[in-house]
XYZ file of C-alpha atoms in Angstrom:
706
model
C -0.629 31.372 26.886
C -3.701 31.308 24.726
C -5.769 28.557 23.534
C -7.842 28.388 20.039
C -9.749 26.350 18.119
C -8.797 26.835 14.483
C -9.481 25.430 10.996
C -6.477 25.245 8.573
C -7.929 28.411 6.945
C -7.741 30.529 10.232
C -4.257 29.056 11.063
C -2.305 29.466 7.625
C -4.373 32.357 6.000
C -1.987 34.954 6.697
C 1.622 35.521 5.496
C 3.668 33.982 8.018
C 6.188 31.121 9.089
C 5.879 28.096 11.019
C 9.565 26.988 11.999
C 10.545 23.287 13.151
C 13.469 23.991 15.206
C 16.734 22.158 14.677
C 16.255 20.031 17.645
C 12.952 18.442 16.699
C 13.053 14.828 15.514
C 12.345 14.142 12.134
C 9.163 13.119 10.583
C 7.876 9.867 11.560
C 4.587 9.396 10.815
C 3.440 6.412 8.509
C 1.001 5.079 5.852
C -0.781 2.381 7.895
C -0.592 4.109 11.066
C -1.225 8.000 10.359
C -1.869 9.063 6.621
C -3.935 6.233 5.853
C -6.399 6.833 9.008
C -6.261 10.201 8.307
C -7.404 10.288 4.435
C -10.308 8.081 5.165
C -11.385 10.428 8.146
C -10.881 13.454 5.490
C -12.595 11.576 2.658
C -15.544 10.446 4.872
C -15.963 13.975 5.947
C -16.161 15.120 2.194
C -18.423 12.157 1.308
C -20.832 13.381 4.024
C -20.770 16.633 3.051
C -21.591 15.389 -0.622
C -24.494 12.801 0.574
C -25.934 14.976 3.568
C -25.248 18.723 2.336
C -27.234 20.034 5.455
C -24.845 18.573 7.871
C -21.607 20.525 9.179
C -18.974 17.520 10.106
C -15.906 18.096 11.384
C -13.086 16.194 11.883
C -10.405 16.891 14.859
C -6.575 16.642 14.153
C -5.255 16.943 17.790
C -3.378 20.055 19.241
C -0.191 21.818 18.465
C 2.091 24.309 20.348
C 3.510 27.448 18.756
C 5.679 29.888 20.515
C 6.240 33.438 18.993
C 9.494 34.701 18.169
C 10.952 38.007 17.112
C 10.490 37.671 13.258
C 13.629 38.903 11.418
C 11.421 40.558 8.771
C 9.242 43.177 10.026
C 6.072 41.673 7.742
C 5.617 38.112 8.680
C 5.108 36.608 11.987
C 7.090 33.903 12.775
C 6.153 30.946 15.056
C 8.509 27.968 16.577
C 6.476 25.023 16.547
C 7.238 23.392 19.660
C 4.795 20.299 19.533
C 2.588 19.029 16.520
C 5.158 19.225 13.844
C 4.205 15.898 12.709
C 0.564 16.755 11.984
C 1.642 20.175 10.793
C 3.958 18.574 8.109
C 1.359 16.006 7.037
C -1.349 18.609 6.511
C 0.769 20.662 4.290
C 1.952 17.887 2.442
C -1.487 16.686 1.810
C -2.812 20.010 0.808
C -0.159 20.653 -1.733
C -0.641 17.308 -3.330
C -4.343 18.177 -3.483
C -3.133 21.537 -4.971
C -1.146 20.080 -7.532
C -4.274 17.789 -8.710
C -6.736 20.732 -9.097
C -4.387 22.768 -11.244
C -3.855 20.108 -13.598
C -7.517 19.227 -13.875
C -7.964 23.114 -14.328
C -9.524 24.035 -11.403
C -7.591 27.005 -10.405
C -9.917 28.534 -7.711
C -9.531 25.429 -5.638
C -5.858 25.359 -6.505
C -4.981 29.030 -5.343
C -7.204 28.636 -2.361
C -5.107 25.636 -1.174
C -1.823 27.077 -2.304
C -2.632 29.784 0.329
C -2.176 27.421 2.811
C 1.268 26.097 2.218
C 2.511 29.292 0.326
C 3.324 32.890 1.257
C 2.384 35.304 -1.744
C 5.170 36.204 -3.877
C 4.890 39.792 -2.744
C 5.976 38.524 0.711
C 8.875 36.686 -0.128
C 12.196 37.965 -0.167
C 14.746 37.091 -2.742
C 16.264 33.751 -2.817
C 14.052 32.972 -0.308
C 11.820 29.799 -0.103
C 8.093 30.615 -0.460
C 6.939 28.097 2.025
C 4.968 28.677 5.302
C 6.263 25.384 7.026
C 9.726 25.479 7.460
C 11.763 22.502 8.394
C 15.580 23.520 10.120
C 16.158 19.738 11.157
C 17.099 16.972 8.464
C 13.807 17.246 6.724
C 14.705 20.479 5.242
C 15.755 19.702 1.752
C 13.318 16.578 1.190
C 10.313 19.024 2.487
C 11.492 21.918 0.180
C 12.339 19.770 -2.804
C 8.404 18.127 -3.153
C 6.769 21.234 -2.001
C 8.171 23.234 -4.851
C 8.555 21.013 -7.682
C 6.638 21.794 -10.716
C 3.561 19.199 -11.043
C 2.905 16.350 -12.262
C 5.550 14.932 -10.041
C 7.646 11.847 -10.768
C 7.957 11.302 -7.218
C 10.527 8.351 -7.901
C 12.808 11.159 -9.645
C 13.122 13.250 -6.719
C 16.468 13.434 -5.075
C 15.131 12.814 -1.967
C 12.598 9.980 -3.250
C 13.810 7.774 -0.362
C 12.533 10.162 2.242
C 9.359 9.582 4.350
C 8.209 13.210 3.639
C 8.373 12.213 -0.559
C 6.426 8.989 0.594
C 3.749 11.049 2.173
C 3.403 13.337 -0.473
C 3.153 10.778 -2.992
C 0.534 8.557 -1.041
C -1.612 11.697 -0.809
C -1.295 12.066 -4.391
C -2.192 8.558 -5.381
C -5.072 8.519 -2.743
C -6.708 11.914 -3.581
C -6.229 10.996 -7.622
C -8.267 7.653 -7.203
C -10.958 9.176 -4.741
C -11.894 12.058 -7.406
C -12.039 9.977 -10.360
C -12.137 10.728 -14.110
C -11.384 14.774 -14.220
C -14.200 14.645 -17.049
C -16.665 13.894 -15.226
C -19.204 16.033 -13.104
C -18.492 13.599 -9.915
C -15.238 15.097 -10.249
C -15.982 18.757 -9.940
C -18.357 18.024 -6.928
C -15.676 15.895 -5.182
C -12.971 18.202 -5.720
C -15.174 21.127 -4.234
C -16.207 19.030 -1.207
C -12.172 18.105 -0.491
C -11.344 21.542 -0.664
C -14.049 22.656 1.976
C -12.969 19.930 3.955
C -8.978 21.091 3.632
C -9.808 24.649 4.378
C -13.022 24.831 6.832
C -13.980 21.339 8.231
C -10.449 20.128 9.998
C -9.947 21.642 13.078
C -6.792 21.678 15.304
C -6.254 23.082 18.946
C -3.419 25.966 18.931
C -1.773 26.593 22.218
C 0.107 29.744 21.711
C 2.765 31.058 23.872
C 4.449 34.302 23.957
C 8.177 34.547 23.361
C 8.829 34.859 27.140
C 7.117 32.256 27.943
C 8.770 28.597 29.223
C 8.187 26.219 25.967
C 9.844 23.448 27.727
C 7.541 22.959 30.814
C 4.540 22.895 28.293
C 6.402 20.268 26.146
C 6.858 17.910 28.990
C 3.384 18.295 30.451
C 2.087 17.240 27.038
C 4.157 14.586 26.057
C 4.514 13.070 29.750
C 6.836 9.477 30.019
C 4.719 6.452 30.641
C 3.839 3.360 28.718
C 0.083 3.776 27.064
C -2.492 1.428 27.793
C -3.123 -1.083 25.112
C -6.462 -1.545 23.477
C -7.100 -4.963 24.870
C -6.158 -3.758 28.396
C -8.696 -1.069 28.047
C -11.481 -3.532 26.704
C -10.635 -5.873 29.672
C -11.225 -2.838 32.297
C -14.133 -2.185 30.222
C -15.972 -6.034 29.905
C -14.820 -6.396 33.833
C -16.699 -3.411 34.893
C -19.724 -4.123 32.702
C -19.826 -7.816 34.142
C -19.442 -6.558 37.642
C -22.605 -3.969 37.090
C -24.645 -6.890 35.700
C -23.861 -8.808 38.672
C -21.902 -11.031 36.889
C -18.898 -13.441 38.967
C -16.111 -11.512 37.587
C -13.178 -13.840 39.427
C -14.724 -16.713 37.855
C -14.906 -15.223 34.632
C -11.735 -13.523 34.512
C -10.235 -17.188 35.381
C -12.449 -19.249 33.061
C -13.704 -17.100 30.072
C -10.605 -14.338 29.989
C -8.114 -16.163 27.733
C -6.358 -13.073 26.411
C -3.689 -13.241 29.370
C -1.791 -16.442 27.913
C 1.560 -15.727 26.231
C -0.128 -16.355 23.047
C -2.208 -13.390 22.990
C 0.075 -10.765 25.155
C 3.055 -11.389 22.380
C 3.741 -8.332 20.079
C 2.858 -8.920 16.319
C 4.158 -6.856 13.790
C 1.505 -5.305 11.360
C 2.868 -3.541 8.332
C 5.708 -1.374 10.458
C 4.719 -1.048 13.659
C 3.753 -3.804 16.944
C 0.654 -4.176 18.343
C -0.281 -7.234 20.873
C -2.119 -10.009 19.644
C -5.379 -9.686 21.656
C -5.632 -5.852 20.637
C -5.348 -6.936 16.879
C -7.916 -9.960 17.428
C -10.383 -7.205 19.162
C -10.164 -5.287 16.200
C -10.393 -7.966 13.534
C -13.541 -9.208 15.849
C -15.362 -5.735 15.820
C -14.915 -5.713 12.210
C -16.279 -9.075 11.555
C -19.310 -7.718 14.068
C -20.089 -4.677 12.573
C -18.963 -4.916 9.118
C -17.391 -1.127 9.650
C -13.458 -0.726 8.484
C -11.830 0.248 12.231
C -8.594 1.679 12.709
C -6.674 0.224 15.353
C -6.323 3.802 17.371
C -10.499 3.342 17.535
C -10.650 -0.249 18.674
C -11.764 0.602 22.204
C -13.920 3.452 21.289
C -15.763 1.341 18.678
C -15.892 -1.770 21.375
C -17.425 0.304 23.677
C -20.393 1.661 21.651
C -20.804 -1.686 19.752
C -21.547 -3.482 23.428
C -23.561 -0.203 24.547
C -25.667 0.309 21.425
C -25.235 -2.479 19.159
C -24.601 -6.001 20.255
C -28.111 -6.705 22.216
C -26.572 -9.000 24.542
C -25.268 -9.021 28.110
C -21.739 -9.125 28.600
C -21.702 -12.637 30.107
C -22.708 -13.962 27.073
C -20.959 -11.672 24.641
C -17.896 -13.287 26.332
C -18.888 -16.387 25.708
C -18.867 -15.901 21.874
C -15.640 -13.764 22.225
C -13.934 -16.865 24.263
C -15.197 -19.545 21.106
C -14.097 -17.138 18.100
C -10.652 -16.636 20.176
C -10.208 -20.297 20.617
C -10.597 -20.828 17.036
C -8.641 -17.713 15.884
C -5.780 -19.194 18.368
C -5.747 -22.993 16.742
C -5.575 -21.576 13.114
C -2.595 -19.323 13.916
C -0.687 -21.885 15.691
C -1.403 -24.710 13.031
C -0.399 -21.934 10.149
C 3.062 -21.439 11.983
C 4.039 -25.149 11.774
C 6.471 -26.044 9.223
C 4.861 -29.371 8.018
C 1.378 -31.179 7.577
C -1.561 -30.141 5.266
C -3.157 -27.117 6.001
C -6.855 -26.466 5.363
C -8.225 -23.382 3.385
C -8.300 -21.472 6.790
C -4.900 -22.257 8.160
C -3.372 -21.770 4.424
C -4.804 -18.421 4.157
C -3.089 -17.756 7.781
C 0.160 -18.825 6.538
C -0.185 -16.981 3.440
C -1.170 -13.783 5.237
C 1.843 -14.050 7.439
C 4.222 -14.464 4.290
C 2.703 -11.651 2.928
C 2.769 -9.524 5.674
C -0.968 -8.725 6.049
C -3.808 -9.151 8.248
C -6.535 -8.437 5.668
C -8.902 -11.533 5.338
C -8.888 -12.217 9.132
C -12.161 -10.465 9.762
C -13.868 -12.012 6.970
C -12.459 -15.340 8.563
C -13.847 -14.774 11.867
C -17.021 -13.816 10.178
C -17.533 -16.773 8.343
C -16.800 -18.806 11.601
C -19.150 -17.066 13.827
C -20.979 -19.403 16.219
C -24.763 -20.099 14.624
C -23.993 -19.220 11.090
C -23.066 -23.501 10.486
C -21.659 -22.792 6.644
C -20.874 -25.761 4.576
C -17.448 -26.598 4.347
C -17.485 -26.291 0.810
C -18.732 -22.873 0.911
C -16.161 -21.672 3.851
C -13.138 -22.924 1.193
C -15.026 -21.251 -1.879
C -15.297 -17.603 0.240
C -11.679 -17.747 1.381
C -10.567 -18.959 -2.133
C -12.255 -16.420 -3.871
C -11.040 -13.365 -1.377
C -7.350 -14.803 -1.473
C -7.386 -14.736 -5.076
C -8.591 -10.985 -5.037
C -5.732 -10.323 -2.752
C -3.105 -12.443 -3.965
C -3.390 -11.179 -7.480
C -3.340 -7.727 -6.556
C 0.307 -8.660 -4.438
C 1.615 -10.395 -7.739
C 0.999 -6.743 -9.506
C 2.393 -4.914 -6.271
C -0.576 -2.927 -5.945
C -1.543 -0.701 -3.060
C -3.633 -2.868 -0.201
C -4.392 0.536 1.494
C -8.242 0.191 0.635
C -8.653 -3.107 0.612
C -9.847 -3.345 4.053
C -12.991 -1.222 3.134
C -14.043 -3.818 0.690
C -13.690 -6.953 3.297
C -15.718 -4.575 5.736
C -18.402 -4.491 3.072
C -18.906 -7.748 2.082
C -19.243 -8.598 5.592
C -21.912 -5.904 5.946
C -23.951 -6.656 2.788
C -24.055 -10.574 3.084
C -24.839 -10.667 6.728
C -27.881 -12.149 5.806
C -27.224 -13.844 2.332
C -28.343 -17.622 2.371
C -25.449 -20.281 2.326
C -26.532 -21.113 -1.168
C -25.613 -17.786 -2.505
C -23.074 -16.926 -0.420
C -20.103 -17.655 -2.886
C -21.794 -16.344 -5.882
C -22.519 -12.894 -4.177
C -18.850 -12.726 -2.736
C -17.602 -13.292 -6.291
C -19.684 -11.014 -7.948
C -19.091 -8.270 -5.485
C -15.410 -8.398 -6.257
C -15.983 -8.895 -9.804
C -17.627 -5.660 -10.095
C -14.770 -3.428 -8.431
C -13.639 -1.283 -11.245
C -11.369 1.259 -9.403
C -7.272 0.962 -9.351
C -7.330 0.740 -5.571
C -9.503 -2.048 -5.211
C -10.037 -4.082 -8.469
C -9.537 -8.076 -8.981
C -6.936 -8.259 -12.073
C -7.751 -10.491 -14.665
C -5.189 -13.205 -16.179
C -3.759 -10.875 -19.330
C -2.703 -8.478 -17.392
C -0.815 -10.431 -14.783
C 0.788 -12.757 -17.467
C 2.085 -9.546 -19.140
C 3.474 -8.010 -15.702
C 5.334 -10.836 -15.029
C 6.398 -12.166 -18.607
C 9.654 -10.619 -17.727
C 9.628 -9.133 -14.806
C 12.745 -9.364 -12.177
C 10.553 -10.918 -9.340
C 13.771 -11.854 -7.268
C 14.324 -8.335 -6.994
C 10.595 -6.797 -6.981
C 9.147 -8.959 -4.071
C 10.027 -9.576 -0.447
C 11.587 -13.080 0.335
C 8.843 -14.671 1.930
C 6.108 -13.334 -0.040
C 8.189 -14.783 -3.473
C 8.723 -18.125 -1.720
C 4.722 -18.472 -1.105
C 4.422 -17.859 -4.482
C 6.627 -20.532 -5.373
C 5.210 -22.943 -2.370
C 1.732 -22.796 -3.778
C 3.166 -23.604 -7.656
C 4.667 -26.676 -5.643
C 1.425 -27.531 -4.051
C -0.503 -27.304 -7.073
C 2.090 -29.644 -8.831
C 1.905 -32.257 -5.729
C -2.011 -32.373 -5.448
C -1.651 -33.730 -9.201
C -0.411 -37.128 -7.484
C -1.962 -36.560 -4.145
C 1.535 -35.887 -2.352
C 1.650 -33.910 0.922
C 2.069 -30.324 0.918
C 5.500 -28.989 0.635
C 7.268 -27.735 4.183
C 6.809 -24.430 5.113
C 10.513 -24.066 6.657
C 12.175 -20.908 4.883
C 13.116 -23.362 2.049
C 16.051 -21.722 0.020
C 15.277 -19.794 -3.501
C 18.025 -20.938 -6.037
C 18.732 -19.180 -9.060
C 19.052 -22.232 -12.268
C 20.932 -19.656 -14.307
C 23.193 -18.160 -11.254
C 23.537 -14.721 -10.303
C 27.238 -15.025 -11.070
C 26.919 -16.408 -14.443
C 29.620 -14.839 -16.151
C 32.245 -17.324 -15.304
C 30.841 -20.832 -16.131
C 27.469 -19.581 -18.421
C 29.299 -17.198 -20.617
C 27.679 -14.903 -23.569
C 29.737 -13.379 -26.713
C 28.130 -10.123 -27.772
C 27.139 -7.552 -25.232
C 23.533 -7.731 -26.397
C 23.526 -11.285 -25.406
C 25.074 -10.140 -22.270
C 22.381 -7.748 -21.301
C 19.772 -10.435 -22.219
C 21.116 -12.958 -19.949
C 21.370 -10.699 -16.988
C 17.785 -9.388 -17.739
C 16.607 -13.002 -17.159
C 18.634 -13.661 -14.028
C 15.855 -12.751 -11.559
C 12.760 -13.841 -13.828
C 10.306 -16.184 -12.301
C 11.241 -19.166 -14.672
C 14.625 -18.906 -13.632
C 14.026 -19.616 -9.923
C 13.073 -22.753 -7.913
C 12.883 -24.243 -4.508
C 15.224 -26.675 -3.267
C 15.520 -28.548 0.051
C 18.586 -27.269 1.108
C 20.835 -24.914 -0.588
C 23.690 -25.948 -3.057
C 27.374 -25.271 -2.394
C 28.092 -22.319 -3.599
C 30.946 -23.557 -6.181
C 28.078 -26.051 -7.633
C 25.778 -23.513 -7.605
C 27.788 -20.802 -9.769
C 29.360 -23.685 -11.808
C 28.332 -25.326 -15.285
C 24.901 -26.422 -16.200
C 25.615 -29.845 -16.135
C 27.266 -30.292 -12.836
C 24.396 -28.037 -11.431
C 21.520 -30.451 -13.002
C 23.368 -33.282 -11.660
C 23.063 -31.725 -7.868
C 19.793 -30.805 -8.274
C 18.714 -34.106 -9.446
C 20.448 -36.190 -6.333
C 19.690 -33.836 -3.856
C 16.269 -32.319 -4.159
C 12.480 -33.835 -3.803
C 10.792 -30.754 -4.758
C 8.484 -30.846 -8.008
C 9.286 -27.426 -9.008
C 13.132 -28.555 -9.393
C 12.538 -31.994 -10.561
C 10.652 -30.736 -13.574
C 13.486 -28.662 -14.689
C 15.781 -31.667 -14.846
C 13.213 -34.015 -16.447
C 12.529 -31.287 -18.997
C 16.024 -30.358 -19.798
C 17.282 -33.919 -20.834
C 20.038 -33.163 -22.993
C 19.431 -29.411 -23.229
C 21.376 -26.250 -22.066
C 19.495 -24.247 -19.605
C 19.099 -20.705 -21.372
C 17.000 -17.500 -22.097
C 14.435 -19.634 -23.975
C 13.852 -22.013 -21.478
C 13.647 -19.395 -19.234
C 10.842 -17.960 -20.940
C 8.997 -20.878 -21.697
C 9.358 -21.970 -17.893
C 7.935 -18.452 -16.691
C 4.846 -19.002 -18.892
C 4.290 -22.013 -17.308
C 4.818 -20.937 -13.980
C 2.384 -17.978 -14.304
C -0.091 -20.144 -15.971
C 0.074 -22.071 -12.818
C -0.093 -19.206 -10.497
C -3.460 -18.201 -12.288
C -5.200 -21.660 -11.568
C -4.377 -21.387 -8.000
C -5.732 -18.294 -7.717
C -8.459 -18.109 -10.231
C -10.834 -15.298 -11.263
C -14.682 -16.072 -12.548
C -14.850 -16.842 -16.223
C -14.391 -13.963 -18.373
C -13.275 -11.598 -15.919
C -11.081 -9.058 -17.463
C -10.050 -6.754 -14.698
C -11.372 -3.668 -16.180
C -10.994 -0.264 -14.689
C -12.069 3.274 -15.223
C -9.062 4.673 -13.861
C -6.499 3.019 -16.347
C -4.215 5.869 -16.040
C -3.516 5.903 -12.780
C -3.505 1.735 -12.757
C -0.713 1.852 -15.630
C 1.261 3.889 -13.697
C 2.001 0.933 -11.014
C 3.856 -1.321 -13.454
C 4.212 -0.065 -17.018
C 7.433 0.684 -18.627
C 8.854 1.744 -22.019
C 9.592 -1.843 -22.875
C 5.508 -2.693 -22.187
C 4.662 -0.380 -24.869
C 7.237 -1.700 -27.413
C 5.805 -5.000 -26.702
C 2.648 -4.008 -27.440
C 3.809 -2.456 -30.729
C 2.312 0.876 -29.620
C 5.999 2.349 -29.995
C 9.210 0.970 -31.774
C 12.579 0.916 -31.556
C 14.232 3.689 -32.659
C 10.724 6.207 -32.463
C 11.604 9.860 -31.853
C 10.355 10.841 -28.201
C 9.683 15.156 -28.933
C 10.181 17.323 -25.929
C 7.009 19.270 -24.823
C 7.730 21.866 -22.429
C 7.857 25.359 -23.666
C 11.552 25.430 -23.366
C 12.681 22.722 -24.830
C 10.381 22.781 -27.756
C 12.060 20.341 -30.398
C 14.517 18.465 -28.392
C 14.664 15.155 -29.374
C 15.472 11.703 -28.110
C 15.596 8.252 -29.196
C 14.150 5.029 -28.180
C 16.349 1.779 -27.916
C 15.403 -1.602 -28.284
C 15.069 -2.218 -24.366
C 13.100 0.504 -23.930
C 15.733 2.702 -22.696
C 15.892 6.415 -23.997
C 19.116 7.773 -25.587
C 19.606 11.664 -25.205
C 22.840 13.979 -25.320
C 24.833 10.591 -25.857
C 23.611 9.206 -22.841
C 20.973 6.466 -21.854
C 18.398 6.473 -19.583
C 16.065 3.806 -18.305
C 12.688 5.631 -18.023
C 11.003 9.235 -19.296
C 11.345 10.966 -15.985
C 15.340 10.781 -15.470
C 15.419 11.928 -19.268
C 13.290 14.720 -18.757
C 14.879 16.114 -15.629
C 18.575 15.587 -17.527
C 17.083 18.287 -19.453
C 15.337 20.500 -17.101
C 17.558 20.197 -14.157
C 14.785 19.775 -12.043
C 11.955 17.339 -11.235
C 10.041 16.002 -14.345
C 7.141 13.713 -14.868
C 8.593 12.407 -18.040
C 5.273 10.842 -19.176
C 3.914 13.995 -19.150
C 7.067 15.972 -20.830
C 7.477 13.511 -24.107
C 5.457 13.162 -26.847
C 5.694 10.799 -29.775
C 5.834 11.807 -33.361
C 1.841 12.488 -33.785
C 1.793 14.777 -30.841
C 0.155 12.275 -28.244
C 2.291 12.245 -24.668
C 3.521 9.049 -23.501
C 0.894 9.211 -20.519
C -1.767 8.968 -23.384
C 0.056 6.191 -25.130
C 0.252 4.462 -21.600
C -3.038 4.955 -21.305
C -4.073 3.292 -24.798
C -1.832 0.208 -23.642
C -3.668 -0.066 -20.315
C -7.023 0.087 -21.927
C -6.146 -2.445 -24.258
C -5.181 -4.691 -21.666
C -8.470 -4.499 -19.756
C -10.623 -4.400 -23.030
C -13.207 -7.360 -23.857
C -13.523 -8.609 -26.470
C -16.616 -6.775 -27.543
C -14.352 -3.359 -26.977
C -11.549 -4.277 -29.530
C -11.610 -2.692 -32.747
C -11.643 -5.150 -35.691
C-alpha cells in the first residue's frame, strides 16, 4: 500500500480506467450537503487566485482508495475504486460541465485541458468502447455515460435519465459555473475561466491510497468506514464550551445546570433542512455563528468556525458569551414554538418563521438573530421593515421557482456590511443592497416578471403543497387585514379547485380546443381557494350551482367568500379564472412589495430565462406567432422545418412536441438543446429570441425603444 497527495491533473492525466465496482452503492451526494459546499470552496479558491495572485490557495477534497488490477488492455492502467467513488464521480461531473461551457465560449485550450481529466484520448479507445476514464458498473452506469457523452449545450431535462441524481449534479454545476463566469463577451469571463481551470487542474488535492492487486481491500475499507454514531456540531461545541469554562475557572456544574438549555427536548429534536436532518441545537449554533461573523458557514464547518470565533474573534470570556447565547436561544425557541401554533395572530418574526417552515428553508433566521442581538435595541418598526424587505426578496424568488443556493451568502453580507449602521438608515441600506443585486442567482424579481410568469402557470402542479398554501394564506390575511379580522388558522386548510380537477362530467366543453383550454385553467392560481373543511367529493365535482351553494354555507374564508359574492348569477369559467388570477397575483405583490420603480434587472438574462420561459410566453409577447416556421440549424439537418402551434407546441413529422428540445431529440435521436438547435425565419436561434423576451421583461422605460 502506498499513499500519495495528488491534484486532479496528476491523478487523471494518463490514459486509464477508474472502475466503480458493481457492489458499490449508487451515487448519493446532494446539492445542499455536498455539491453546493464543494462549489463554494472551489469558487473561493478561484476568487483568491484572482484577487491575490501571489497566494497559492489549495482545497483538500479528501481521500480515495484505489486498487490495481490486471487490465484487459495492455495499454491502459485499470484501478478499482474501493472508497471515494462519490467525490471522484462529482469531480468528473464538475470538470465535464465546465469543459462544455468553455467549449461553447470558444476557450478550446481550457476545454481540452479539462477534457483530459474525464475522457481518454481517441487513440486509446477501442471500437464501441466508452472514452470515459471513470466507469460505473453499478446502476449509475447509463446515467453517467449519457450525461458525460452528451453534446453541448445540454438540455438536461431532455435526457433519458433526467431524474437521476447524476444528471442533477451535472445540471447544478453547469448552472453554478455559468452564473459565476458571467457574460462570455467580457474580459472578466476569460480571467475567471483561466483561474477556474487552474483550480480544477492544480489546486484541488486528493490523498490516494493505492493498493496492489494482491492486498486485502476489505480490511482497508472497513478501517476507513468504522461503524459508529458521529458526534454532532452541538456535541463538539458543548465539550469545547465546558472545557473553556473550566480553564477560565468557572463553575461548570452550575453553568451546565442553569446556562446550557440545549439538552431540552426542543433542542435535541432533529429537524429537516433541505433533504437531510440535523439537531435543532446544531442548526441554531450555525445560524448564531453567521449572525455573529457575517460569514456564510456550511453545517459541516460549524464546530471549527465556532472554535476559531471564540479563540480569535469574540473578545469575551466564555461565561459572558454563554449568557448571550442563552438569551438568544430563548428568543429563538419562543419564535419557533409560536410559529408552529395553528391559531393566534403572529408578528413579523413569528410569521417569517412560519413561512420559512412552509417553504422548507432556514434562510432568514441568522438575520433575525442578528437583528435581535442583545444591545442592538432596534425600534420595532425597523425590525419589522427589515424582515419584510428580506422576506419579499426570498418569497418573490420562490414564486418564480428560482434557486436559493446562493442566497445564504447575501444574508451573510447584509449582516457584515450593516453591523454599524444607525437604526434610522438600516431599512434603506438593506433595501438598496437587495435592489442592486443583478445576477440570476440572487436578484430581487420585479412585478412585471412575476405577473407574466403566474398568468398561466399551473401553480397547483408547480409548488409543494405547504408552500402553495402559505401563498394563499398570505392573500387571505391581506383581505382580513382590511377589516381587522384575526389571521387565518394555520392548520393545513384544504386547497380546493373551484373548477374541479374532474370537470368532464358536470362542466362540459364542446370543441377540442375548448376542452384543452379548460384543462389548462384547472391548476391556475385563480381557480384555487382555501376551505375550512374539504367538500364532499360529489359536491366538489358537481355542477357550479351546487358547488357555489356549498361554499356559501360552509365556509368563513374571505378568499372563498369573494368568489361566491363576485359570481352572483354568473357561471364559473375560464374568463373568471383569468381575472381572479390577475387579482390574486396583484395581492401577492402587495403582500411582498418591492421599492417603487424596481424592475429586477439582471446582467445575465439568458441564464435567468431558462428557469421558466416557454414558447407560449414568446407567442404572448409577439416575438413569434402561431404558424411560424422553426428551422433546424445543425449541420446534419439543415433546412428541416417545424411549425409553431397556437398553444406553444411544435409540430414535426406529424407529431406534436411540447418544447424545443424534445423536437430536436426526435430528429437527432440523441440529447439536444432545442433552444440552440432551432432558429426562426430571420436566422436567430430560439435562445436569442428568449433573451430578447427576458431583456424586454426587465428593461426600464428609459431602455425601451420608441
